[in-house]
C-alpha positions as a Python dict, from the first residue, in 0.01 Angstrom:
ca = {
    (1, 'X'): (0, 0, 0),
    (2, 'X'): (134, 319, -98),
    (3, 'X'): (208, 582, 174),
    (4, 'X'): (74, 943, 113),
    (5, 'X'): (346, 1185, 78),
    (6, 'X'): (459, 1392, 366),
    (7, 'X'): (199, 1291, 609),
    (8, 'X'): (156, 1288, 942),
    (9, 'X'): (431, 948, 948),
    (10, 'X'): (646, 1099, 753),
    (11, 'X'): (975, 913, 742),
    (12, 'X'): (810, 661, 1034),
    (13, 'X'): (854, 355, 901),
    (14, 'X'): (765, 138, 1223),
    (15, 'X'): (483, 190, 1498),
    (16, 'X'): (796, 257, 1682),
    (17, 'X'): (950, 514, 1527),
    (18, 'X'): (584, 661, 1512),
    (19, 'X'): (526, 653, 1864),
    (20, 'X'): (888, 759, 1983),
    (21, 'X'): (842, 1087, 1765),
    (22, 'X'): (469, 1166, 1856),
    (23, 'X'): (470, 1111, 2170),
    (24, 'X'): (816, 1206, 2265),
    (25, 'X'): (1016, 1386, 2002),
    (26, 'X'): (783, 1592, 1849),
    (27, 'X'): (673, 1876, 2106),
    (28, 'X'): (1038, 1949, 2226),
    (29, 'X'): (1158, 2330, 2190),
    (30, 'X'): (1381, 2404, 1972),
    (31, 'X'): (1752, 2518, 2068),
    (32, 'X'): (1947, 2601, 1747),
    (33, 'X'): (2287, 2651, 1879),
    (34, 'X'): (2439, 2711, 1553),
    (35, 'X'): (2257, 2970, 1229),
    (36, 'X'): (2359, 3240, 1042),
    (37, 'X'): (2009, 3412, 1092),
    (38, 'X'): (2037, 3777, 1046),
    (39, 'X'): (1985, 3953, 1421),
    (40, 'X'): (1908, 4281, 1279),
    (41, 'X'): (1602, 4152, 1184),
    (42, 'X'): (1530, 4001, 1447),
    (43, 'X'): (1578, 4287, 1673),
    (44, 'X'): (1315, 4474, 1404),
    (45, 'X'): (1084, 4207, 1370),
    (46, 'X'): (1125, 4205, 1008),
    (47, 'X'): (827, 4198, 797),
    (48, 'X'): (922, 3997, 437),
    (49, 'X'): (699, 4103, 154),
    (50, 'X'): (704, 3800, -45),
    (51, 'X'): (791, 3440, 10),
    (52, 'X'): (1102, 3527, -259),
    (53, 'X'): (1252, 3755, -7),
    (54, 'X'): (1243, 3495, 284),
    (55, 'X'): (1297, 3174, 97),
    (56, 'X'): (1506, 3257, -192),
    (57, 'X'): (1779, 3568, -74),
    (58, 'X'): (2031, 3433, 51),
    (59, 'X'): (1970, 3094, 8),
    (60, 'X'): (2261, 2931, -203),
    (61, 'X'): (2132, 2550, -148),
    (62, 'X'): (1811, 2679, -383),
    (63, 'X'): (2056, 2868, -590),
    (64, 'X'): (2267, 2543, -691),
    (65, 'X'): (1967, 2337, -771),
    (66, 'X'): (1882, 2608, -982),
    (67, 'X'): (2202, 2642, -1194),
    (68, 'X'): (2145, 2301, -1282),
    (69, 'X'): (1852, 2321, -1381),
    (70, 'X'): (1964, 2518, -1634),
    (71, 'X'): (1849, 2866, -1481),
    (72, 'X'): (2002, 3166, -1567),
    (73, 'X'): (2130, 3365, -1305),
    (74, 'X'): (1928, 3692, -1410),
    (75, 'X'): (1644, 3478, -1218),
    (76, 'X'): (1880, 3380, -911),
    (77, 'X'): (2103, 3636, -775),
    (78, 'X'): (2001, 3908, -1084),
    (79, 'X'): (1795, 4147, -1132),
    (80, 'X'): (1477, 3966, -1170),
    (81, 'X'): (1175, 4056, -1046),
    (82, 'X'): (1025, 3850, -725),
    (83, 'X'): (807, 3687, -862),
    (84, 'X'): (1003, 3596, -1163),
    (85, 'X'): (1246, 3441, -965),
    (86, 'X'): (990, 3255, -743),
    (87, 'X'): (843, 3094, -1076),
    (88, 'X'): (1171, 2972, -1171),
    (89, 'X'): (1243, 2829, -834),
    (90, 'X'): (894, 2615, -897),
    (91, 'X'): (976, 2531, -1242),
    (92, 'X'): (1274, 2387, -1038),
    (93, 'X'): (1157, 2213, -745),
    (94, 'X'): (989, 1909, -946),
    (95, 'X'): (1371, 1824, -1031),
    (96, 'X'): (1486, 1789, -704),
    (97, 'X'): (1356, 1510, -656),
    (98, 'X'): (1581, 1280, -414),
    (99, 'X'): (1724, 1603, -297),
    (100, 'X'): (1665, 1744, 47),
    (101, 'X'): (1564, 2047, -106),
    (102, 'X'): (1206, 1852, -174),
    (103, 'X'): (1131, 1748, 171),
    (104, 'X'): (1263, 2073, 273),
    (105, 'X'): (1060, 2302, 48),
    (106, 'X'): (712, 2096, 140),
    (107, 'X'): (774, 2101, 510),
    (108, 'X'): (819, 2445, 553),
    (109, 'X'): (531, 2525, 323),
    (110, 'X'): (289, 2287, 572),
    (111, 'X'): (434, 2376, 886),
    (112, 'X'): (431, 2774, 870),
    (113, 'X'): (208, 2801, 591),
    (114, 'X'): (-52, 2568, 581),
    (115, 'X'): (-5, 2476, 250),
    (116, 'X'): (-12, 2090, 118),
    (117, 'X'): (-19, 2161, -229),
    (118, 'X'): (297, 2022, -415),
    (119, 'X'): (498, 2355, -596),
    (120, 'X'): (536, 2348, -952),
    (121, 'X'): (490, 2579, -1229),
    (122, 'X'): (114, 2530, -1241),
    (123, 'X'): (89, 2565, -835),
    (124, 'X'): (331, 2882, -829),
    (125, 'X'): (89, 3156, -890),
    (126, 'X'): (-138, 3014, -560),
    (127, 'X'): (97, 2941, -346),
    (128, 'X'): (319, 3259, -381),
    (129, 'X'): (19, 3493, -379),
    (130, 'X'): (-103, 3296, -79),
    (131, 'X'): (224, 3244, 134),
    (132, 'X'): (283, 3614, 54),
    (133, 'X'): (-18, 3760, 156),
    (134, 'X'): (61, 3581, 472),
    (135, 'X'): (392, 3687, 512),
    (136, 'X'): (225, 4050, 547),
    (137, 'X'): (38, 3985, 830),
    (138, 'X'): (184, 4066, 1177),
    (139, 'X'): (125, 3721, 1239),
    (140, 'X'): (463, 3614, 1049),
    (141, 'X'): (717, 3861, 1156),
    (142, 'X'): (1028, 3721, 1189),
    (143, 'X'): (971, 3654, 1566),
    (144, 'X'): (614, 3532, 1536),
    (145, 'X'): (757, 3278, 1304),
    (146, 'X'): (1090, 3152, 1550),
    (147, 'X'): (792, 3111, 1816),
    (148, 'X'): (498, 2946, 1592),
    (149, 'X'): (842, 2719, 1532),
    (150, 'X'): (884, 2643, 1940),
    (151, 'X'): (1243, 2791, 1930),
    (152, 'X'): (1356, 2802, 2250),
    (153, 'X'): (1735, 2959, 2179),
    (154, 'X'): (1877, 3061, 1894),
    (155, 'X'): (2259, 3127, 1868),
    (156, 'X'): (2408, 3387, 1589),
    (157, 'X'): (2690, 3387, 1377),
    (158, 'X'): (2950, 3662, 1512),
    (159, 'X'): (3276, 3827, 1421),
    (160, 'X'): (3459, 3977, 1666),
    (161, 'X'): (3417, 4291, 1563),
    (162, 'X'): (3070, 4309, 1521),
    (163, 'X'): (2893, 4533, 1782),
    (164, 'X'): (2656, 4268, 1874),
    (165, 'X'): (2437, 4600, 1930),
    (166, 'X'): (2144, 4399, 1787),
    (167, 'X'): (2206, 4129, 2015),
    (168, 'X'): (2156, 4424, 2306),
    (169, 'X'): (1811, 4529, 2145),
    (170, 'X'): (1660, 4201, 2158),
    (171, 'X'): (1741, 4110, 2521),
    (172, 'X'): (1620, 4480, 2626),
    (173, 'X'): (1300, 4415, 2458),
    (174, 'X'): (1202, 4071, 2650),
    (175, 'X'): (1162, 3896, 2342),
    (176, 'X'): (1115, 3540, 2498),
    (177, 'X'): (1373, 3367, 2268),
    (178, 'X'): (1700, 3409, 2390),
    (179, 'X'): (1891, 3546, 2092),
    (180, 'X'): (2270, 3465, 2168),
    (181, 'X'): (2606, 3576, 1969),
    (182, 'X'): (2859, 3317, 1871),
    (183, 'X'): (3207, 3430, 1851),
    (184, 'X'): (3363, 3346, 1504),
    (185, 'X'): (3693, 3488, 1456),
    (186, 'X'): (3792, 3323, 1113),
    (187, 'X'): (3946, 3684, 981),
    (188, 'X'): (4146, 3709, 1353),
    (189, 'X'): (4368, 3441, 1143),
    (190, 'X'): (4381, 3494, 791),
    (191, 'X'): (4719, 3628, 755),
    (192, 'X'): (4796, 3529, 409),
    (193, 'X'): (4598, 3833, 253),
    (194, 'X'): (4811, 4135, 409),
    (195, 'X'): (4583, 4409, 294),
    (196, 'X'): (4267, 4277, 394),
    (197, 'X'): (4419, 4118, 692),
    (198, 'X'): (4566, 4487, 784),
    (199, 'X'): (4216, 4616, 712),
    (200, 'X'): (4022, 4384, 954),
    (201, 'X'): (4256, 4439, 1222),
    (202, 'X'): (4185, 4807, 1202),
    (203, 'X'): (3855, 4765, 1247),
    (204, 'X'): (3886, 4557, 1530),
    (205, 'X'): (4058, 4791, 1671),
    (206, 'X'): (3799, 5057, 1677),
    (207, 'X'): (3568, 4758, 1843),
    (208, 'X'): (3785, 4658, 2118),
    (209, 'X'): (3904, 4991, 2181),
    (210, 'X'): (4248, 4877, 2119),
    (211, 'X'): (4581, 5004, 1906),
    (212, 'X'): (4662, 4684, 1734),
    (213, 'X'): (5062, 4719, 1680),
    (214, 'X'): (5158, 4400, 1791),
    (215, 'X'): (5071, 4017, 1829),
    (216, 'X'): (5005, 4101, 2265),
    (217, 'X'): (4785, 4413, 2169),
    (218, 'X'): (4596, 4174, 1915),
    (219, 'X'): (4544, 3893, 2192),
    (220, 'X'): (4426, 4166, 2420),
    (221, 'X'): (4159, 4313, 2182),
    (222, 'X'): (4053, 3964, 2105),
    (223, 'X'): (4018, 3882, 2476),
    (224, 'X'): (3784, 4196, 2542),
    (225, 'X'): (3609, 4141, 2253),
    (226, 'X'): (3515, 3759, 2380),
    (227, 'X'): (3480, 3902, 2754),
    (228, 'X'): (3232, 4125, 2544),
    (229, 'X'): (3041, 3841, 2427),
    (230, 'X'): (3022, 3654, 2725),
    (231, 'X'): (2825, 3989, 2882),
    (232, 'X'): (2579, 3972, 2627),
    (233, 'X'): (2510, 3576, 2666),
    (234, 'X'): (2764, 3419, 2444),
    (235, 'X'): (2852, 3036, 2530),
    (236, 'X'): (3002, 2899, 2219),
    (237, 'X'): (3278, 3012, 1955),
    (238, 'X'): (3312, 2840, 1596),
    (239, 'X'): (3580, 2842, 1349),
    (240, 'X'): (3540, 2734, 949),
    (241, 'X'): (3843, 2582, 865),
    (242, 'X'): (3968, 2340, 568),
    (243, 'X'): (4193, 2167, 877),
    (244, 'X'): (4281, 2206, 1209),
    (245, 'X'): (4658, 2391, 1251),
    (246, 'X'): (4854, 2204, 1459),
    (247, 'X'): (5218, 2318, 1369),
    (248, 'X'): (5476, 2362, 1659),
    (249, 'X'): (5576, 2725, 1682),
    (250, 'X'): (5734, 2972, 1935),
    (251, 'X'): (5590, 3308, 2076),
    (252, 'X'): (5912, 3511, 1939),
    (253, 'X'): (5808, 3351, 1612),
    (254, 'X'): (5450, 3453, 1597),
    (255, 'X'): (5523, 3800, 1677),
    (256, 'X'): (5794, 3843, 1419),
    (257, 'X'): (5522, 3706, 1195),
    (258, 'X'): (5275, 3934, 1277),
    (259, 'X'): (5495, 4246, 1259),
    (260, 'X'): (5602, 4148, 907),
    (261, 'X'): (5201, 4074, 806),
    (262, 'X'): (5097, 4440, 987),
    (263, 'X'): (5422, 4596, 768),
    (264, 'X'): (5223, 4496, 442),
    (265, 'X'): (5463, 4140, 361),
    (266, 'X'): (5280, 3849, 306),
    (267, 'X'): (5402, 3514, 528),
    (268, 'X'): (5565, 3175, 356),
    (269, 'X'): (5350, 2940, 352),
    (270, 'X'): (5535, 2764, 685),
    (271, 'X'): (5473, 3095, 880),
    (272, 'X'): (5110, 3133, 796),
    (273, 'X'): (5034, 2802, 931),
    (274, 'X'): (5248, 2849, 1243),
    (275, 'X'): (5062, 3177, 1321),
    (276, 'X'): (4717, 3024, 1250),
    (277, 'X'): (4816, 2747, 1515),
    (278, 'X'): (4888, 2949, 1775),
    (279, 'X'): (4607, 3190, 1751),
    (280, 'X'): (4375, 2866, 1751),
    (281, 'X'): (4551, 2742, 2050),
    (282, 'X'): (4520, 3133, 2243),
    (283, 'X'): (4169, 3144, 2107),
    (284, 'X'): (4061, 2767, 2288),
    (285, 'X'): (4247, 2891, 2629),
    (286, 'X'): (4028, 3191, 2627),
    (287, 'X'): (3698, 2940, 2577),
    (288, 'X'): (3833, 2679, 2839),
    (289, 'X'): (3875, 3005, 3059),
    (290, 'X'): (3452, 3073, 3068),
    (291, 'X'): (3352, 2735, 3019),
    (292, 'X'): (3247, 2838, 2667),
    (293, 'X'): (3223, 2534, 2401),
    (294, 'X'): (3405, 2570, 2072),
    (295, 'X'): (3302, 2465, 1722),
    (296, 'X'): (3525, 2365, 1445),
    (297, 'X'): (3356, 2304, 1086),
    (298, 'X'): (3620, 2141, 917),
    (299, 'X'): (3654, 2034, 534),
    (300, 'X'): (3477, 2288, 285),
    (301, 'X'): (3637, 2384, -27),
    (302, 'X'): (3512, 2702, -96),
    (303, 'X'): (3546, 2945, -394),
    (304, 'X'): (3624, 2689, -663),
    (305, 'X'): (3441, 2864, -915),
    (306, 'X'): (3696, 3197, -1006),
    (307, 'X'): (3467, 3334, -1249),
    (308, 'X'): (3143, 3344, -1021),
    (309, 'X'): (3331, 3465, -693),
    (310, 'X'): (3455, 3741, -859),
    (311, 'X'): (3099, 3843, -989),
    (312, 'X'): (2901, 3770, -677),
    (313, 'X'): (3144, 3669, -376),
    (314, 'X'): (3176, 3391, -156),
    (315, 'X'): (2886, 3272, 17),
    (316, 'X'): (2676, 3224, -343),
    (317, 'X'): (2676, 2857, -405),
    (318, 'X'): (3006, 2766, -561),
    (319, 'X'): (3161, 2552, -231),
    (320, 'X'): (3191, 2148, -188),
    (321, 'X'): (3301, 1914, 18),
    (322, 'X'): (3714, 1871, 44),
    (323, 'X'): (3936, 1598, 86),
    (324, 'X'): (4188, 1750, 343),
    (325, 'X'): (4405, 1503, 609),
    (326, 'X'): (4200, 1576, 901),
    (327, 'X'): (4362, 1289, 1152),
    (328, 'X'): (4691, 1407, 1291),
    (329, 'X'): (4648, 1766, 1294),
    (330, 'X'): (4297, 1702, 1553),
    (331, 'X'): (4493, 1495, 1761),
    (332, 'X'): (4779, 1714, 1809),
    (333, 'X'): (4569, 1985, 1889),
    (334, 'X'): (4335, 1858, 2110),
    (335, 'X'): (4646, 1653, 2267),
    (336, 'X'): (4833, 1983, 2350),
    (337, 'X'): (4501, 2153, 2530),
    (338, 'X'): (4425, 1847, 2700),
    (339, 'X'): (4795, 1827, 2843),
    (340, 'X'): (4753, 2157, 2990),
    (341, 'X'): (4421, 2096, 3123),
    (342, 'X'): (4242, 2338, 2912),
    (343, 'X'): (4074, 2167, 2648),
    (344, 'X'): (3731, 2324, 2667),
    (345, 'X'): (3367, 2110, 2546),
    (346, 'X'): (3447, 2076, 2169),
    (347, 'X'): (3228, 1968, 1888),
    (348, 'X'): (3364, 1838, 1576),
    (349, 'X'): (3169, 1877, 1205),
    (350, 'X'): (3323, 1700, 927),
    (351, 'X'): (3220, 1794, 602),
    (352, 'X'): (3352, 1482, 429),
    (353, 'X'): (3213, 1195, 479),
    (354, 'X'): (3459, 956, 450),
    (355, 'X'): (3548, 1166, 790),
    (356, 'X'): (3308, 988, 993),
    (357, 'X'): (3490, 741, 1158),
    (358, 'X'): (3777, 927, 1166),
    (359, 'X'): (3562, 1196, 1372),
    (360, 'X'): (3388, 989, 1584),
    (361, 'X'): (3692, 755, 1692),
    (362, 'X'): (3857, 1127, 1750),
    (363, 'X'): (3623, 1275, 2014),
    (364, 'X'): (3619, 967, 2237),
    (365, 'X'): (4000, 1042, 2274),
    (366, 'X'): (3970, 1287, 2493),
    (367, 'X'): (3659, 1256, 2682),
    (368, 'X'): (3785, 1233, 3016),
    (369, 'X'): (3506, 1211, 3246),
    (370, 'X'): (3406, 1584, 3360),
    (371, 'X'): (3134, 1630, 3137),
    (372, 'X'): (2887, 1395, 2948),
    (373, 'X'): (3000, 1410, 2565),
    (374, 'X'): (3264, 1671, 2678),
    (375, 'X'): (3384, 1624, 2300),
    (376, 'X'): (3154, 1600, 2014),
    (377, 'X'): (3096, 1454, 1706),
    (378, 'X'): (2846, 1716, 1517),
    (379, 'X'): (2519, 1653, 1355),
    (380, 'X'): (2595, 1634, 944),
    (381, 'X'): (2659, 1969, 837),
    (382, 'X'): (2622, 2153, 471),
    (383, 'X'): (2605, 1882, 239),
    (384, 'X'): (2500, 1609, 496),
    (385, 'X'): (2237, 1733, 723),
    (386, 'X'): (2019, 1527, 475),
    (387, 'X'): (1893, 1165, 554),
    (388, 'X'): (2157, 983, 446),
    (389, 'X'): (2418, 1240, 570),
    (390, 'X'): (2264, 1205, 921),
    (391, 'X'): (2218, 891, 927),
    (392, 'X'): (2522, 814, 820),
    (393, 'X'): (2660, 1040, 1143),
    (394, 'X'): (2441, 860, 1398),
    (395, 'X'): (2534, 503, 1270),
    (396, 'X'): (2920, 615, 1296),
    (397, 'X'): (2854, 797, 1675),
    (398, 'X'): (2621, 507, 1752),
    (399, 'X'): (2908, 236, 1667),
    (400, 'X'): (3186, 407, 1812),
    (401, 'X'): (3063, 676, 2107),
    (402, 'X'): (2748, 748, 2307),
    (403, 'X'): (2464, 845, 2069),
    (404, 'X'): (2252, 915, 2339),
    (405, 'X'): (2484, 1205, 2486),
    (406, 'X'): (2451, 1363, 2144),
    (407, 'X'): (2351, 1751, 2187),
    (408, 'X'): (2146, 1715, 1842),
    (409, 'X'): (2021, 1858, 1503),
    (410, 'X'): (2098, 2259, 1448),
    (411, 'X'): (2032, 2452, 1108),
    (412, 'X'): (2331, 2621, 1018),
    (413, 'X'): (2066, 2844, 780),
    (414, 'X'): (2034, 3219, 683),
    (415, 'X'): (1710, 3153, 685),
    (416, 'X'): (1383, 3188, 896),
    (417, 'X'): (1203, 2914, 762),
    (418, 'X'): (1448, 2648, 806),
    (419, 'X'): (1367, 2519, 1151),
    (420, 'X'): (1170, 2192, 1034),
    (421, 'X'): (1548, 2098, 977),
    (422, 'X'): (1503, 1991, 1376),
    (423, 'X'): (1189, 1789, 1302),
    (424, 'X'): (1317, 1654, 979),
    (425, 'X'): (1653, 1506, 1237),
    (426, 'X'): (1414, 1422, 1477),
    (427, 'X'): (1203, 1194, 1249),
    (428, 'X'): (1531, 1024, 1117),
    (429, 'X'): (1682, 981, 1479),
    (430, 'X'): (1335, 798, 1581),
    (431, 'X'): (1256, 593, 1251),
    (432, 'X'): (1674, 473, 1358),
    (433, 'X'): (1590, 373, 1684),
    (434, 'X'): (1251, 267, 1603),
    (435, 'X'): (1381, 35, 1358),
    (436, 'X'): (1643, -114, 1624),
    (437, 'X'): (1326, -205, 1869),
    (438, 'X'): (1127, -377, 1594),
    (439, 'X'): (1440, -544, 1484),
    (440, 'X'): (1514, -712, 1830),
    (441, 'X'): (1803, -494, 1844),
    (442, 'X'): (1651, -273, 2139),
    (443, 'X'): (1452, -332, 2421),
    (444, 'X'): (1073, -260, 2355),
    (445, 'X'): (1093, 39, 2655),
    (446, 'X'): (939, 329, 2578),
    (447, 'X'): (1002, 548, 2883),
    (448, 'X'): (1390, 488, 2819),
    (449, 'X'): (1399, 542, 2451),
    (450, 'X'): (1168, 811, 2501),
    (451, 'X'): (1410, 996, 2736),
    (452, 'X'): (1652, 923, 2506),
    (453, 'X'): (1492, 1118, 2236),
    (454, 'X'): (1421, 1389, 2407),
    (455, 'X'): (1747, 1460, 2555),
    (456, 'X'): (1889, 1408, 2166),
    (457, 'X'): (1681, 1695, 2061),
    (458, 'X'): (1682, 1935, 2302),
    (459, 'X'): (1789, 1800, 2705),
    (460, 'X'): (2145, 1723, 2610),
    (461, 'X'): (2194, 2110, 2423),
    (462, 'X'): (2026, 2242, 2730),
    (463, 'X'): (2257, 2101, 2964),
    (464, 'X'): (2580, 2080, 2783),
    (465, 'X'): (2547, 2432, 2684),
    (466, 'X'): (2405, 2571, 3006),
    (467, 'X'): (2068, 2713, 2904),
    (468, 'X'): (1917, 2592, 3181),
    (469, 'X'): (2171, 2838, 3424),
    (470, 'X'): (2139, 3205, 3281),
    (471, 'X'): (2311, 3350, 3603),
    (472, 'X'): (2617, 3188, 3527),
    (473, 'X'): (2688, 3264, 3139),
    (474, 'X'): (2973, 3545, 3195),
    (475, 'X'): (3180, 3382, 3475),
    (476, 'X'): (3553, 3282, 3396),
    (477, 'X'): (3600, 2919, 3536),
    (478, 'X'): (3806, 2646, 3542),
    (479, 'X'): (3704, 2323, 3360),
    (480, 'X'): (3579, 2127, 3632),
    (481, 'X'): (3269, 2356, 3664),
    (482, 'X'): (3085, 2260, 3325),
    (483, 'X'): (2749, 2177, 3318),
    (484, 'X'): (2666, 1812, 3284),
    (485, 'X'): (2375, 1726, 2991),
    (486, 'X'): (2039, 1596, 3151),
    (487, 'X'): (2050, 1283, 3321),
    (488, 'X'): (1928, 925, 3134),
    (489, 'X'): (1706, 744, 3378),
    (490, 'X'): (1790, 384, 3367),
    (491, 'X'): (1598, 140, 3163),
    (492, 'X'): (1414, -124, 3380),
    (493, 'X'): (1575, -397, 3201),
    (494, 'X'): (1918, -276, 3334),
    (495, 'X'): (1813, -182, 3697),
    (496, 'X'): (2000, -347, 3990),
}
């Protein structure tokens, strides 16, 4: 018998899985502890006039699928009109068929919409003048839609030098989602481009209040710029990277390096790397300092098309997944924090997935008891966080670490309609375990699994992150004062 598409069981395959995510999975709030979501408009409450503006700017995943199709870019990042470029997204969405970009584009038109019509060219018309008549209702400002969503906490992408003075307007106005910046300082490293390097640092500067003349005066305005962030909520850091940098170095060597990168000289290739080690190791000391957790997204290629990036910049669809060594560089890195005792909660994202093992056997090197799932393997990022990608994450965790002290799905999306990404990992994680029970592979115990759900999509985030303590988000501690992830009760087949 055929199943309808996108129903209520969606992705359920077992009475399982079915009752593990209705009865337990489904009504958790959201924490999304890693986005790119825009916080000026949150702290405006943006209203979008069209569903082209809030599903299409931006939005490079849409903008691929569309190049392939044959598109011309006058209708993706051009000069198109709206609705132009909304018609040729439907003329597109019929060919993504096996890609996540199907699922994704129905669920999001159901869940904030109310719309269960399939988009094509002959739907278009309705559904845009529909979902955009909607969209001008107060009823789907940008923070009616986080909450008709159940978001809980949402945590921003952040450069140091950013004056987080959107992050300020939103916790002034009680806005019950706790809108929180993440401190990203990718440009804090990229020394092998002199004049924008010298740039950046300049402005930094100006944020931290700092003359930036030397390596110590860019250390300092670094650590008041993070001290900053901690005031206004900040908990975690993240750093994009093709590798980890795990070079041995000395400090006379990083500041010659820096004084010949402010003087305009670009580094050899050996000195670049040496400098980007050691501001990764002075950037994890000042996270193990507050208790903070870092975040390192490791393996994109980005930029490979010349051409494109210098007609419409990074960011615009023209990335994939690398094939760097990932192995020895982790280990020395996290082996030289961990020796000093100041190796902070770290999660790991691999964008390769040959990575996975690699990843997971990683983290459970340096778990030493303190914390539940101290260090993480990450949910599948970029080109993974689709059902084979996560799956393929869970079965590697699952093997070879504790699935169920996993901290869980996050959307890593510029956009505001992306948060049925959580339910969409939520249905895979219980159809996985679901499957297990029916299998014989489990033990038919509800209340366990159940708790073990839960905690996977939002208890273990809200403990390992500290949500659940706002009083204590902008304290400098030691290690041993982390915040364990919600307790598992014990399942009644394993009780003493």
């Amino acid at each position: 018998m055929k199943k309808p598409f996108l129903n209520e069981d969606f992705l359920l395959q077992t009475e399982t899985a079915r009752q593990l995510y209705h009865e337990f999975a489904k009504q958790m709030p959201i924490i999304d502890y890693h986005c790119h979501l825009p916080p000026d408009q949150i702290a405006e409450d943006k209203q979008f006039e069209n569903l082209t503006q809030i599903w299409l700017y931006g939005d490079h995943y849409k903008w691929r699928a569309m190049r392939t199709n044959g598109i011309d870019e006058h209708f993706i990042t051009g000069d198109a009109s709206d609705w132009e470029k909304f018609e040729k997204w439907a003329e597109t969405v019929p060919y993504t068929v096996r890609n996540p970009l199907y699922h994704w584009t129905h669920l999001e038109l159901q869940r904030y919409f109310d719309v269960y019509e399939i988009l094509d060219s002959t739907s278009a018309r309705r559904i845009y003048d529909e979902c955009s008549a909607k969209l001008r209702t107060p009823e789907y400002s940008v923070r009616n839609l986080m909450l008709k969503m159940n978001v809980q906490t949402v945590c921003t992408t952040d450069d140091p030098a950013d004056s987080l003075e959107h992050h300020r307007l939103i916790a002034d106005s009680g806005f019950p989602i706790k809108v929180l910046p993440t401190f990203r300082p990718d440009k804090a490293m990229a020394v092998e481009d002199p004049a924008t390097y010298n740039q950046y640092l300049d402005k930094l500067s100006v944020a931290a209040s700092v003359e930036i003349r030397s390596y110590g005066n860019l250390l300092t305005a670094l650590q008041r710029r993070h001290d900053y962030f901690a005031k206004l909520g900040g908990r975690l850091s993240d750093h994009g990277l093709e590798q980890i940098y795990a070079v041995d170095y000395t400090d006379a060597e990083i500041s010659d390096i820096f004084d010949k990168v402010r003087s305009g000289q670009a580094p050899a290739p050996d000195e670049t790397l040496k400098f980007k080690s050691a501001i990764l190791v002075a950037l994890a000391e000042m996270d193990w300092e507050k208790g903070w957790t870092q975040q390192f997204h490791l393996g994109a290629l980005r930029n490979n098309n010349s051409r494109a990036l210098r007609n419409l910049g990074p960011d615009t669809g023209w990335d994939s997944i690398g094939d760097f060594s990932q192995g020895r560089a982790l280990s020395t890195f996290l082996d030289r924090l961990d020796t000093q005792d100041k190796l902070t909660k770290t999660i790991l994202y691999n964008l390769n997935p040959a990575d996975n093992e690699l990843i997971a056997t990683m983290v459970g090197n340096f778990n030493d008891g303190t914390v539940a799932g101290k260090v993480q393997f990450g949910s599948g990022w970029w080109f993974l966080d689709q059902k084979d990608g996560m799956e393929k994450q869970m079965n590697a965790l699952s093997n070879m670490g504790l699935l169920s002290r996993f901290v869980g799905m996050l959307t890593d999306s510029r956009s505001f309609l992306s948060f049925p990404r959580h339910e969409y990992f939520r249905r895979i994680l219980c159809n996985l375990i679901g499957n297990d029970v029916e299998n014989g592979e489990l033990p038919d115990d509800m209340k366990w699994l159940g708790q073990v759900v839960q905690n996977i999509s939002y208890g273990n985030a809200k403990g390992y992150f500290g949500f659940e303590n706002e009083a204590s988000h902008n304290v400098r501690r030691n290690n041993d004062a982390v915040v364990a992830p919600a307790e598992l009760p014990v399942s009644s087949d394993q009780q003493s």
